[in-house]
CSV table of C-alpha atoms in Angstrom, one decimal:
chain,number,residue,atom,x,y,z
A,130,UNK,CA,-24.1,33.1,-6.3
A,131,UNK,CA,-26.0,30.6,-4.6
A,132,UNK,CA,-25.5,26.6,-5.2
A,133,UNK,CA,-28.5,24.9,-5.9
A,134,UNK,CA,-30.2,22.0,-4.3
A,135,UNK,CA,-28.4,19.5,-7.1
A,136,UNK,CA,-25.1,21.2,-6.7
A,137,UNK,CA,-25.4,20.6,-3.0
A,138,UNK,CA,-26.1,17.3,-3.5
A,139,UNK,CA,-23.4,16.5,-5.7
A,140,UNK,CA,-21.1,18.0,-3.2
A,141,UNK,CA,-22.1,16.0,0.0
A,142,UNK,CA,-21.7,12.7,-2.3
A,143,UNK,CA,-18.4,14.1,-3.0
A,144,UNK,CA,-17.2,14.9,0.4
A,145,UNK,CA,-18.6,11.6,1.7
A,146,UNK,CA,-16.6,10.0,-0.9
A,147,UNK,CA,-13.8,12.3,0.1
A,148,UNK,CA,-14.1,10.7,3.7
A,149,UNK,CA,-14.3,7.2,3.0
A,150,UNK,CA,-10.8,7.5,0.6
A,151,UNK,CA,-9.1,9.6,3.9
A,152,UNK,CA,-10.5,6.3,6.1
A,153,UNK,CA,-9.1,3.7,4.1
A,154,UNK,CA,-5.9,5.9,3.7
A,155,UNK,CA,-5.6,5.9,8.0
A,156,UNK,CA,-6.7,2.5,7.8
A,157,UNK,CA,-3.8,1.3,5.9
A,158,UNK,CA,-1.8,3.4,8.4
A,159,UNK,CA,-3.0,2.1,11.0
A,160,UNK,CA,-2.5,-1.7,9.8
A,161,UNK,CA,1.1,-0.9,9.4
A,162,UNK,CA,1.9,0.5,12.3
A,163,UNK,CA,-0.5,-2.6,14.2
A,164,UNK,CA,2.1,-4.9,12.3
A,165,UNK,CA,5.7,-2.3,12.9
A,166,UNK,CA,4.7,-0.5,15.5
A,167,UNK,CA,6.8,2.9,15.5
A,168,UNK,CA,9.2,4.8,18.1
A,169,UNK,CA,7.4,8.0,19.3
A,170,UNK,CA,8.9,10.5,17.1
A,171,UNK,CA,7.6,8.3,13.7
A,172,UNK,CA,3.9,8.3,14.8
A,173,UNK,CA,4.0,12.1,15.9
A,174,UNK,CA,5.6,12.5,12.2
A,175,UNK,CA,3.3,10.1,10.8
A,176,UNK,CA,0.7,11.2,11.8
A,177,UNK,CA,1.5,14.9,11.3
A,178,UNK,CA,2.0,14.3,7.6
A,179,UNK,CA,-1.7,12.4,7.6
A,180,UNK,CA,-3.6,15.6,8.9
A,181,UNK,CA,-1.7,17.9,6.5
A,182,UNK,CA,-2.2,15.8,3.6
A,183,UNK,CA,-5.8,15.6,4.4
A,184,UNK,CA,-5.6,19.4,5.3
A,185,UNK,CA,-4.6,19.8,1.9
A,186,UNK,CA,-7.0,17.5,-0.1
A,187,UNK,CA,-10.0,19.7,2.0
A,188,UNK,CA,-8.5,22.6,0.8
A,189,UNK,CA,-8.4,21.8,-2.5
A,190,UNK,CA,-11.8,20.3,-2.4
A,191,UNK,CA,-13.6,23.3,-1.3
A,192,UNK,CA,-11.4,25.3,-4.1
A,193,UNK,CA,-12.7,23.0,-6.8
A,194,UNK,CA,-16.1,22.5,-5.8
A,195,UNK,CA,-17.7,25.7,-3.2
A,196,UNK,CA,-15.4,28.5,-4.8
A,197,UNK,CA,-13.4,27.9,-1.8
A,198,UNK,CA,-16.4,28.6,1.1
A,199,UNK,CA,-16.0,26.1,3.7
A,200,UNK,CA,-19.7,24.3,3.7
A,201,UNK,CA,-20.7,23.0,7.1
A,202,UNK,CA,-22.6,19.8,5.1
A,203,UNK,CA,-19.4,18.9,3.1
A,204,UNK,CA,-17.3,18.6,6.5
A,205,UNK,CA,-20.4,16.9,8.0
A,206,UNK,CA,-20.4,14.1,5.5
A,207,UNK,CA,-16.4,13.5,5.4
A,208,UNK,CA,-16.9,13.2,9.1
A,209,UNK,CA,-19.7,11.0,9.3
A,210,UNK,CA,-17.8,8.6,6.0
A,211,UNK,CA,-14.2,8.7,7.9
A,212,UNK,CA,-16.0,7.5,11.5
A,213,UNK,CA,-18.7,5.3,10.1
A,214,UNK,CA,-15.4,3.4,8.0
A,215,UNK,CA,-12.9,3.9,10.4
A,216,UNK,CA,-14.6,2.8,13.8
A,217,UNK,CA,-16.5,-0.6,11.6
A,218,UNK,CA,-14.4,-2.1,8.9
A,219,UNK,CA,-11.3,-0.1,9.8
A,220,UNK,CA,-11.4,-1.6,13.3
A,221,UNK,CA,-12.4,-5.0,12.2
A,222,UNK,CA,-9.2,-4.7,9.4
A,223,UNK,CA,-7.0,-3.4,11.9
A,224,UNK,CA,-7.7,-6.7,14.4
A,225,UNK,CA,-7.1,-9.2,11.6
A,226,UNK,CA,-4.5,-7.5,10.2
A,227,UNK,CA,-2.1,-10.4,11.4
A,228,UNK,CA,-4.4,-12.6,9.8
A,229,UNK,CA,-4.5,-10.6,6.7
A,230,UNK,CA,-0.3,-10.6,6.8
A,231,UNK,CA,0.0,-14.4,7.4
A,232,UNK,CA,-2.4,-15.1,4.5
A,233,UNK,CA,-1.1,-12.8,2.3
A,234,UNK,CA,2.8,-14.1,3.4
A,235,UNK,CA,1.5,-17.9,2.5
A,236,UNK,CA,0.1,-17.3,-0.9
A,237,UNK,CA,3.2,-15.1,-1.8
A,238,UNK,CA,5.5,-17.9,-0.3
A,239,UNK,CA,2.8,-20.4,-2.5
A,240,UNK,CA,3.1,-18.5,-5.8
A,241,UNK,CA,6.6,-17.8,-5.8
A,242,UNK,CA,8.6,-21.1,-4.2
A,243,UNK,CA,7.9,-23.3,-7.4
A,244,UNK,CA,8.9,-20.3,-9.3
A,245,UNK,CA,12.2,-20.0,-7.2
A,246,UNK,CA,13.1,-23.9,-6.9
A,247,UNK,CA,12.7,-23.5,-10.9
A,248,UNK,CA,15.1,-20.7,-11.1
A,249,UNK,CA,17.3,-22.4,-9.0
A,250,UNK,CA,17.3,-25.4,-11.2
A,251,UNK,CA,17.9,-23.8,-14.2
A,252,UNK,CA,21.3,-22.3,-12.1
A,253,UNK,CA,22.5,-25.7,-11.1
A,254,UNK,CA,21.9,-27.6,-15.0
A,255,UNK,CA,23.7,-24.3,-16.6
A,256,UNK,CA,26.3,-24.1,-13.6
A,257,UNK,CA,27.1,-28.0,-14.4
A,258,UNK,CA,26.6,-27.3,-17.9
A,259,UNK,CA,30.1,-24.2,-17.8
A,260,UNK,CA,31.8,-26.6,-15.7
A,261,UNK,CA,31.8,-29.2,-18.7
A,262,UNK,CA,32.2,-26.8,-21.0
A,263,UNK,CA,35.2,-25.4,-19.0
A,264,UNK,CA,36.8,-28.6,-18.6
A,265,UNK,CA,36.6,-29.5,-22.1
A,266,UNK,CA,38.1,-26.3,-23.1
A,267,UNK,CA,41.1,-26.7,-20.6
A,268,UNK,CA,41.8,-30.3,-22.3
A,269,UNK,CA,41.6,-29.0,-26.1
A,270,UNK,CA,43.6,-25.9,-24.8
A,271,UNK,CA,46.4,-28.4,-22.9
A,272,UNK,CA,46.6,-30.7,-26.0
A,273,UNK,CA,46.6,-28.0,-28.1
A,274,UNK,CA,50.2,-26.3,-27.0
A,275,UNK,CA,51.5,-30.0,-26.7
């Protein structure tokens, strides 16, 4: 049974979809390994686990949506989505990545430092607090067995 023009359709939107996702997946691959770059054996590993992931994704893809035919227009369009993302805003993402880090490392460092100094506040007052506490109890306890 033939697909029609609509379930064609449908299915190139799909795949290109399916493309873009796989992009921003290598992307944020790529960002990583731009910010810890890896020995030899991790990126042969790495990468080895990318293309059988998306391997598997394809293959599931083509189960779910062409009763498992391989169209030539579905890997077209996850081609044309993984380049078009990867080589433009995957490139551009991968040279500000520092950028990106430093930013992101500021604002966390922002956010969270008048949370921590109030934390560590909170420590000191109910440290002092026990101490007074203890000290008091030592005294009752001393005049106690006198």
């Amino acid at each position: 049974m033939e697909l029609t023009l609509s379930q064609q359709t449908v299915i190139f939107l799909w795949s290109f979809l399916l493309g873009a996702i796989l992009a921003g997946i290598y992307t944020v691959i790529a960002v990583i390994r731009v910010l810890s770059p890896p020995g030899k054996y991790m990126l042969f590993f790495s990468d080895l686990l990318f293309m059988l992931a998306g391997g598997f994704v394809n293959f599931i893809f083509a189960l779910s949506c062409t009763n498992g035919m391989i169209r030539g227009y579905s890997l077209f369009a996850e081609l044309v989505a993984f380049c078009a993302l990867y080589f433009t805003l995957g490139r551009l993402i991968r040279r500000s990545s520092f950028m990106i880090y430093d930013l992101l490392r500021r604002g966390i460092k922002k956010v969270f430092s008048p949370v921590c100094r109030l934390i560590h506040s909170i420590f000191l007052r109910t440290g002092a607090k026990c101490k007074i506490l203890l000290k008091k109890f030592k005294k009752n306890k001393i005049s106690l067995e006198k």
